[in-house]
Coordinates of C-alpha atoms in Angstrom, one line a residue:
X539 CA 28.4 25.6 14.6
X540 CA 28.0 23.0 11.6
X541 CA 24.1 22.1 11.0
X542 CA 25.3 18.9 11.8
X543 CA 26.5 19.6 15.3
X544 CA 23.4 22.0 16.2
X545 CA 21.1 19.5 14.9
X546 CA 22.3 16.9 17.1
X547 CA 22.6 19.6 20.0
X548 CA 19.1 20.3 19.7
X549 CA 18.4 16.9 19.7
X550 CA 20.1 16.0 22.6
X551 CA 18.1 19.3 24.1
X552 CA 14.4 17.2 23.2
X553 CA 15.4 14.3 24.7
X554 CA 16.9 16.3 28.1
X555 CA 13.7 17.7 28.0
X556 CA 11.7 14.8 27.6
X557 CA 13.1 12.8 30.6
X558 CA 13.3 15.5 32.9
X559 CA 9.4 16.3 32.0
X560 CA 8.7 12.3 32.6
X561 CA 10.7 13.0 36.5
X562 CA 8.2 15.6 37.0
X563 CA 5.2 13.8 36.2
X564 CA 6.5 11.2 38.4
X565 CA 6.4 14.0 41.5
X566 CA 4.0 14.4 43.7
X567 CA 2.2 17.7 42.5
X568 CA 2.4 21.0 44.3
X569 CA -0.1 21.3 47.0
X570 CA -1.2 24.9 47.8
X571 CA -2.9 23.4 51.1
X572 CA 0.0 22.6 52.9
X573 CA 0.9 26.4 52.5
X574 CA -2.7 27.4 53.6
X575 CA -2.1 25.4 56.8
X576 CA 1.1 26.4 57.4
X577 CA 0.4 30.0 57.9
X578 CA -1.6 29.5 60.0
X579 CA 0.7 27.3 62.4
X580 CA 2.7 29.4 65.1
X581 CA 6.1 30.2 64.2
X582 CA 7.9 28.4 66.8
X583 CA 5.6 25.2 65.3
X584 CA 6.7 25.7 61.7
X585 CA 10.2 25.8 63.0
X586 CA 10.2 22.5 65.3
X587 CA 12.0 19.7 64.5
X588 CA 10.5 16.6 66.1
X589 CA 11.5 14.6 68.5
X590 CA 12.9 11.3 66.7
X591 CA 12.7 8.5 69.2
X592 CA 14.4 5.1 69.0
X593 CA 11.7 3.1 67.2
X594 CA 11.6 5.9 64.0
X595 CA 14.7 4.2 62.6
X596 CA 14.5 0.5 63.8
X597 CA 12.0 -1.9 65.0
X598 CA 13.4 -5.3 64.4
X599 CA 16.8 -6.2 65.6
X600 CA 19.1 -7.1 68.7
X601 CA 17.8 -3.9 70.1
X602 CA 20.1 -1.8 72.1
X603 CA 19.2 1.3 71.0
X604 CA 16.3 2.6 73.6
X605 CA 17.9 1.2 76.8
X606 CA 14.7 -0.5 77.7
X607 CA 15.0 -3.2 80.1
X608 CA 15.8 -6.5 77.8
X609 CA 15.2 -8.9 80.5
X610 CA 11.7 -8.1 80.4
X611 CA 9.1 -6.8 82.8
X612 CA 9.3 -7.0 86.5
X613 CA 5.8 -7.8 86.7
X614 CA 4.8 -11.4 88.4
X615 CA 0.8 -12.4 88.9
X616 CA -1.2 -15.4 87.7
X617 CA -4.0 -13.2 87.1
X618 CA -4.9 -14.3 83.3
X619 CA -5.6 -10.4 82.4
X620 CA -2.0 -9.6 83.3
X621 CA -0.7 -12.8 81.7
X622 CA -2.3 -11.7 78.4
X623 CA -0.7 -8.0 78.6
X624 CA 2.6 -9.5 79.5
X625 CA 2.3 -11.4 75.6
X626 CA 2.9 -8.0 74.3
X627 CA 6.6 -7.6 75.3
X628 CA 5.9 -4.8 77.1
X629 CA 9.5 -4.1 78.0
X630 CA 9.9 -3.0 74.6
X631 CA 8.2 0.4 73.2
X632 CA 5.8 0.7 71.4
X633 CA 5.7 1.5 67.5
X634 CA 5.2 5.1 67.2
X635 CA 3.6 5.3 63.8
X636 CA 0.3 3.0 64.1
X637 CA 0.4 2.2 60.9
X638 CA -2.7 -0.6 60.9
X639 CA -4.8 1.4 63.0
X640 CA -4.3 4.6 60.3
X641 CA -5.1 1.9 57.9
X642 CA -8.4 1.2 59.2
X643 CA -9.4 4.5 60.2
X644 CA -8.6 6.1 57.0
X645 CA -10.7 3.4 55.2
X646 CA -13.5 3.6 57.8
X647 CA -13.4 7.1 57.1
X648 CA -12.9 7.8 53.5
X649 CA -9.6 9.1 53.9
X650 CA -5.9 8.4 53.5
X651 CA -3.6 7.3 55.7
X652 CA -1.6 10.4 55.9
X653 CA -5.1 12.1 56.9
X654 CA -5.0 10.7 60.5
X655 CA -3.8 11.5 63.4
X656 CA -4.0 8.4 66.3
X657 CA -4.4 10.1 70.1
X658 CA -4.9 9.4 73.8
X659 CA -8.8 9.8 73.0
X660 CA -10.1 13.0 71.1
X661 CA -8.5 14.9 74.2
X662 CA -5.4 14.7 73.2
X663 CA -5.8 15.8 69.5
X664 CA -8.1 19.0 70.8
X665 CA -4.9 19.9 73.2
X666 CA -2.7 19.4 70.4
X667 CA -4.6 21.8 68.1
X668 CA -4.5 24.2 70.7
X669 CA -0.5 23.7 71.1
X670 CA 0.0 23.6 67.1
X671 CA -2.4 26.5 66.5
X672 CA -2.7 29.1 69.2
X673 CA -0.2 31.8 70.0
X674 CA -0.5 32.4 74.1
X675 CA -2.2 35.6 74.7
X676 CA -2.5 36.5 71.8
X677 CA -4.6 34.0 69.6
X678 CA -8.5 33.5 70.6
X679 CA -10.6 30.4 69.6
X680 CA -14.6 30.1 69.5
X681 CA -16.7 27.7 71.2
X682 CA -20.7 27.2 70.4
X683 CA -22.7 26.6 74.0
X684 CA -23.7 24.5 75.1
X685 CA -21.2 22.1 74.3
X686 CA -17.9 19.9 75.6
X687 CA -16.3 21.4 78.3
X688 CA -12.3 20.6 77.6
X689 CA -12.0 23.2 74.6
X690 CA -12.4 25.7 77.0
X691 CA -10.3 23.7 79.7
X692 CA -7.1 23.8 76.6
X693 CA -8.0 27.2 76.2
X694 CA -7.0 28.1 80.0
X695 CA -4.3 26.0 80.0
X696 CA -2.6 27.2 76.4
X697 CA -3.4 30.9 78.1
X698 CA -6.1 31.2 74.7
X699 CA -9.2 33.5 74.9
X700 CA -12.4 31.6 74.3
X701 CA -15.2 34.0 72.3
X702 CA -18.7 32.4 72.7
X703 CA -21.2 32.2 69.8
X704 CA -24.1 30.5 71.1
X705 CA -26.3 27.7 69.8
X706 CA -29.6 29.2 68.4
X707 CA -32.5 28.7 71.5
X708 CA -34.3 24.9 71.4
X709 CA -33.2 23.7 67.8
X710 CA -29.5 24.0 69.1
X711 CA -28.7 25.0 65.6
X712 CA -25.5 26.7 64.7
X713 CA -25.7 30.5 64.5
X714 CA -23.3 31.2 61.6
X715 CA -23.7 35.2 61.8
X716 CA -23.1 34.5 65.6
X717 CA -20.0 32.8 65.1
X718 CA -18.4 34.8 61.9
X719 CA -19.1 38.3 64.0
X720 CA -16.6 36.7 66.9
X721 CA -14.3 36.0 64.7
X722 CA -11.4 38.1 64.1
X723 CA -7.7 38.4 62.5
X724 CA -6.7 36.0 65.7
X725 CA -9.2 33.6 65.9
X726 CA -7.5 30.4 65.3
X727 CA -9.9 27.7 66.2
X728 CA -13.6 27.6 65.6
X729 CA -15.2 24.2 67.7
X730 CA -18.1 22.7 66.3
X731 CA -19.6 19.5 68.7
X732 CA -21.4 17.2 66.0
X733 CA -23.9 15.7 67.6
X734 CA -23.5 18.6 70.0
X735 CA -22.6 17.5 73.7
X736 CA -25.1 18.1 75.6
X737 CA -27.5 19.4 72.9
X738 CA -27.9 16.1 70.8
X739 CA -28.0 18.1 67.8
X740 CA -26.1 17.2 64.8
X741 CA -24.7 19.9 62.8
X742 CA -25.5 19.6 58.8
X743 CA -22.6 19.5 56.2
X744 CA -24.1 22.2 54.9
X745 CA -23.2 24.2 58.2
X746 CA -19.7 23.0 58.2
X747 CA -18.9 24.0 54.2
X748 CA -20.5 27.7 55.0
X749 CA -18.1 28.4 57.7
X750 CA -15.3 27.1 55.9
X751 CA -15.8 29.1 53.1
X752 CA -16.5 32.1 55.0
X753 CA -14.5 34.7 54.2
X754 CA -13.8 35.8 57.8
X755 CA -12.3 32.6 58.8
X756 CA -9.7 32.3 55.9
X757 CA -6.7 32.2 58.8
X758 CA -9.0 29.7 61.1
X759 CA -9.1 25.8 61.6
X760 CA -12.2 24.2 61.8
X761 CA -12.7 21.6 64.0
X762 CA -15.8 19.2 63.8
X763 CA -15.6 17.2 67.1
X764 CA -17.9 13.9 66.3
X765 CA -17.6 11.9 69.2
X766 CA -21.3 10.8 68.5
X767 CA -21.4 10.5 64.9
X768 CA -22.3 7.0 64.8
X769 CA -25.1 7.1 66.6
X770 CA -26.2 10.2 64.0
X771 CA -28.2 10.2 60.8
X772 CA -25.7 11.6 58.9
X773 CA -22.4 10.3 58.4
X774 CA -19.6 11.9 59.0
X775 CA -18.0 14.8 57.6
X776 CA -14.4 13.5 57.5
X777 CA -14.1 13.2 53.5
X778 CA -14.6 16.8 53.4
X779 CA -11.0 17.0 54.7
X780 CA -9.6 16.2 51.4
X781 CA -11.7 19.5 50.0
X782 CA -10.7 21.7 52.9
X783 CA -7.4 22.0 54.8
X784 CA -8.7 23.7 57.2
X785 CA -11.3 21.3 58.4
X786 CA -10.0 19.1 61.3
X787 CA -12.5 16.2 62.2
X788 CA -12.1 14.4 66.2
X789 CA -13.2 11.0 66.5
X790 CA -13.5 8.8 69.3
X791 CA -13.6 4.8 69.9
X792 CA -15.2 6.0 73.5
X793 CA -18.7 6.4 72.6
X794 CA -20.0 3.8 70.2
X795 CA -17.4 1.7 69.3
X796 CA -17.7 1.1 73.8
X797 CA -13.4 1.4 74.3
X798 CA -13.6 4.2 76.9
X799 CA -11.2 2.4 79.0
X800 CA -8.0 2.0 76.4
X801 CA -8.1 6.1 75.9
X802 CA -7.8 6.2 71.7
X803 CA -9.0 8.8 69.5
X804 CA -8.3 10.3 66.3
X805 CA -8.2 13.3 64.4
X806 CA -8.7 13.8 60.4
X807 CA -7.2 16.4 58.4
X808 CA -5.1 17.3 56.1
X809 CA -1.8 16.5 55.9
X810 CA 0.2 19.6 57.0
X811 CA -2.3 19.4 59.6
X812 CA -1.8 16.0 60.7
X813 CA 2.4 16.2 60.6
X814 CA 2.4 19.4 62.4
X815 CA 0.2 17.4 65.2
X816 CA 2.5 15.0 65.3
X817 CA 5.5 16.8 65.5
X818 CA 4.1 18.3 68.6
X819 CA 2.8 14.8 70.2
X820 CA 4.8 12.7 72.7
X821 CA 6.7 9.6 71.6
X822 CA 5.1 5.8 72.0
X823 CA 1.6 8.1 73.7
X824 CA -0.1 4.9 72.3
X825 CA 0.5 1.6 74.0
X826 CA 0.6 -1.6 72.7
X827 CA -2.5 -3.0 74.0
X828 CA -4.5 0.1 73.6
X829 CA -2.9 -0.1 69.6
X830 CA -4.1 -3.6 69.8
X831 CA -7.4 -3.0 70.7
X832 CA -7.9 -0.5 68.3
X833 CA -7.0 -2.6 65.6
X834 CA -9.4 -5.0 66.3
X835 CA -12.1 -2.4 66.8
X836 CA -12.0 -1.6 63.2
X837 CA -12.1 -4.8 61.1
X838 CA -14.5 -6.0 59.3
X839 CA -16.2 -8.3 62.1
X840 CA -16.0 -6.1 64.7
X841 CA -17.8 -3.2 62.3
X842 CA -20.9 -5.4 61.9
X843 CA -20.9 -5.6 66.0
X844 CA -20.9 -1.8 66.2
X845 CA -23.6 -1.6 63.4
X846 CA -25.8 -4.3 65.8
X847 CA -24.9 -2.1 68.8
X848 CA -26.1 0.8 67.2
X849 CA -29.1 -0.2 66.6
X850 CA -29.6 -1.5 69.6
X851 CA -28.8 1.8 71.8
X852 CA -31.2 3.5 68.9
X853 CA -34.1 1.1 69.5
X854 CA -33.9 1.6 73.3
X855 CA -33.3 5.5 72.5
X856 CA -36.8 5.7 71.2
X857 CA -38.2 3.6 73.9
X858 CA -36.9 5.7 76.6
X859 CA -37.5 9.1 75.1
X860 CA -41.5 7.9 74.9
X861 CA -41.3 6.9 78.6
X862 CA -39.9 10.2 79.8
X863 CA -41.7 12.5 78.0
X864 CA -44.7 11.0 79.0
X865 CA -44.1 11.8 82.5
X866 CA -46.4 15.2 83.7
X867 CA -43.4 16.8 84.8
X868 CA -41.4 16.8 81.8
X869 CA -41.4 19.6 79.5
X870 CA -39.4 18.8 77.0
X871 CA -37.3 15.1 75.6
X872 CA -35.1 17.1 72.8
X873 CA -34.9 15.6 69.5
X874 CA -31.0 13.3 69.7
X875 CA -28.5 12.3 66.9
X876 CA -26.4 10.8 69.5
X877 CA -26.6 7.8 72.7
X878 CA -28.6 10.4 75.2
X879 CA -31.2 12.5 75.5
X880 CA -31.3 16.1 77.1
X881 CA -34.3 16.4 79.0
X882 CA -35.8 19.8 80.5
X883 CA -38.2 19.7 83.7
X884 CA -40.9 22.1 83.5
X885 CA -40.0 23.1 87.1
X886 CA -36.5 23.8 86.1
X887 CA -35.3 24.6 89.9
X888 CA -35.9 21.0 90.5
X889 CA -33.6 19.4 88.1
X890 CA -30.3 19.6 90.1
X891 CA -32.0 18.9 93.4
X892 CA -34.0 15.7 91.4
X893 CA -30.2 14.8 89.7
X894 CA -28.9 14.7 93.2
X895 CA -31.1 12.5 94.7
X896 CA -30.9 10.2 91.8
X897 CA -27.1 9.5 92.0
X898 CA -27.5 9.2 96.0
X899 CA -30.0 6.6 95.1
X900 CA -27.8 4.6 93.0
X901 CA -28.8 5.7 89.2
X902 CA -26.5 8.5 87.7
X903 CA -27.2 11.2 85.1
X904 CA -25.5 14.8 84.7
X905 CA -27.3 17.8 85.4
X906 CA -26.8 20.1 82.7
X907 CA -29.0 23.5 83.7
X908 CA -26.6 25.5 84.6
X909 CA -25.3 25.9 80.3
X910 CA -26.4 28.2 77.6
X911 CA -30.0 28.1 77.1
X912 CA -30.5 25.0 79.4
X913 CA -32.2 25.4 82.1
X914 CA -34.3 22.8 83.9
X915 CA -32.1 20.2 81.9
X916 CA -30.6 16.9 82.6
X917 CA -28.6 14.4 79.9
X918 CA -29.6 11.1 80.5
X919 CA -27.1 8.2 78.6
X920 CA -29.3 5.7 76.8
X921 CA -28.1 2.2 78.3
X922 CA -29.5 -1.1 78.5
X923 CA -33.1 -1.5 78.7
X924 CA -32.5 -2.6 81.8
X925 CA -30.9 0.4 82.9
X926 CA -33.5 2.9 81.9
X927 CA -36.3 0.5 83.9
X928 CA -34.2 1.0 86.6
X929 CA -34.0 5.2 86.4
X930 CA -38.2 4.9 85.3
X931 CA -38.6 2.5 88.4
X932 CA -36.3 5.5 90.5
X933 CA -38.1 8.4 89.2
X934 CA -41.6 6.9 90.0
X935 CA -40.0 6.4 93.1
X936 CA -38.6 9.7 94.5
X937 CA -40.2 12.5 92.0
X938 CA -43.2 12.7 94.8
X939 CA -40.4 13.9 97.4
X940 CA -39.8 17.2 95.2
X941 CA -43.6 17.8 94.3
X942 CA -43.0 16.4 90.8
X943 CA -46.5 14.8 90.1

């Protein structure tokens, strides 16, 4: 070949190389965390491919696509409630993506957008791990008692063995050792409640990063459950998501943000994590008004409400943990990060008799004595000021009865 013709050959080589190295810096960089995840997803998982309903291509239009009802809904009431919900053409699904809610989580959060996952309240995201996760009869998860009741309610459902590492006795700390010596090559799930449910207890960051790094829970997920973190000192451990993608963070607009009613929760992870968990999901599971709702929930004005409320339930927190602990059959008002207080009789084979005749009286707390390392105990919800004069009034009232003086 002439020098001529390699010369320009060569050159024509450079400049090949040169825009094909400005493509790849254009690209999205490998990301050895969706692999991480991924092995750990069953097979039958990795392999789905979702369900795409009507509303994943097409939103605007003359729609005749999802054979909804185009004459809209058969519903007819002056009631002004119904007359709002009939505003959101409720004949016509929902969008599937909840894209502005994302939006306001992830900034809420310190995360991205392709970090959340949008539920049917945390319950639906702890099912979904379960489903995305566990291998029937053969995968195993761990739970630290006392604590939330539905992971081992998935568990049984998903045919999953639950392993029990329990909370360390009065600080309600998390035993690590406990946890990492129930873990084994088919533990898929670890459940950390943060503030612990019925405990109170918030558990540190510094918790959370040890078990994650652990080496005996390389092939596990997990999962913070912070229904309660508002209420906590700490904030919330969702960042950490974008460190580790195996952390999984549940959130809830039940407990402080006061929604229980529209049933939305969310779930913060990576983002193998979160498409997986939506691959599994049911279409339009969110509906319009509850998508609504939750919107709303998360700008700016109605953040500086849930700050005020905060404050509020914290204020009256302190006041009624003074109250009950200075009653001379109390034994112990727990330390709380969270909207309640777990409260242990010193006669503790009084508590579910006193809990009984409490709610039969017309004021209602949960009886909680018969969990790990609980006995004697009751979780009382911190509600209006009103409301705990009313269960102080009650107890002065009917403690006598059971010899609780």
């Amino acid at each position: 070949m002439a020098t001529k013709d390699k010369l320009t050959a060569a050159a024509a080589g450079a400049a090949l190389a040169l825009v094909v190295s400005r493509y790849l810096k254009k690209q999205a960089p490998y990301d050895a965390s969706h692999d991480e995840v991924r092995a750990i997803v069953r097979p039958n998982i990795r392999k789905l491919e979702p369900y795409r309903c009507a509303r994943d291509d097409y939103e605007q239009g003359v729609l005749l696509d999802a054979n909804e009802n185009a004459y809209g809904a058969c519903v007819k009431s002056d009631e002004a409630l119904v007359q709002a919900a009939l505003k959101f053409d409720l004949h016509r699904y929902p969008c599937p993506h909840q894209r502005v809610v994302k939006d306001r989580v992830a900034s809420f959060r310190g995360v991205k957008r392709d970090n959340v996952f949008v539920g049917v309240g945390s319950d639906e995201a702890i099912d979904l791990l379960f489903r995305v996760f566990c291998e029937p009869r053969t995968a195993n998860v761990v739970v630290t008692p006392a604590t939330y009741g539905m992971y081992k309610v998935c568990a049984a459902t998903q045919d999953v063995q639950v392993r029990s590492a329990n909370l360390l006795p009065e600080s309600f700390d998390v035993d690590v050792d406990a946890v990492e010596s129930q873990v084994d090559a088919n533990t898929r799930l670890v459940f950390l409640c943060s503030p612990g449910n019925p405990t109170a207890r918030q558990v540190s960051r510094q918790t959370v990063e040890r078990l994650l790094a652990s080496p005996k829970l390389q092939r596990t997920i997990v999962v913070v459950d912070e229904a309660y973190v508002d209420f906590a000192p700490e904030p919330s451990t969702a960042p950490l998501v974008k460190r580790y993608p195996r952390l999984v963070v549940l959130h809830t607009l039940s407990k402080a943000f006061g929604l229980a009613g529209v049933r939305c929760g969310t779930a913060i992870g990576s983002p193998a994590t979160i498409h997986y968990m939506n691959a599994v999901k049911a279409p339009y599971s969110i509906n319009k008004m509850t998508s609504c709702l939750a919107a709303e929930a998360l700008s700016s004005q109605s953040l500086a409400a849930l700050k005020a409320v905060v404050k509020d339930t914290l204020r009256e927190r302190e006041r009624l943990a003074a109250r009950l602990a200075a009653l001379p059959y109390v034994c112990t008002v727990f330390p709380s990060d969270a909207n309640f207080l777990l409260v242990r009789l010193k006669q503790h084979e009084k508590a579910k008799p006193l809990y009984t005749k409490l709610a039969e009286s017309g004021v209602v707390v949960r009886y909680r004595g018969d969990q790990a390392n609980l006995s004697g105990c009751i979780r009382v919800t911190v509600g209006t000021p009103s409301d705990s004069d009313a269960l102080l009034k009650l107890l002065g009232e009917v403690a006598p009865s059971f010899g609780l003086v």
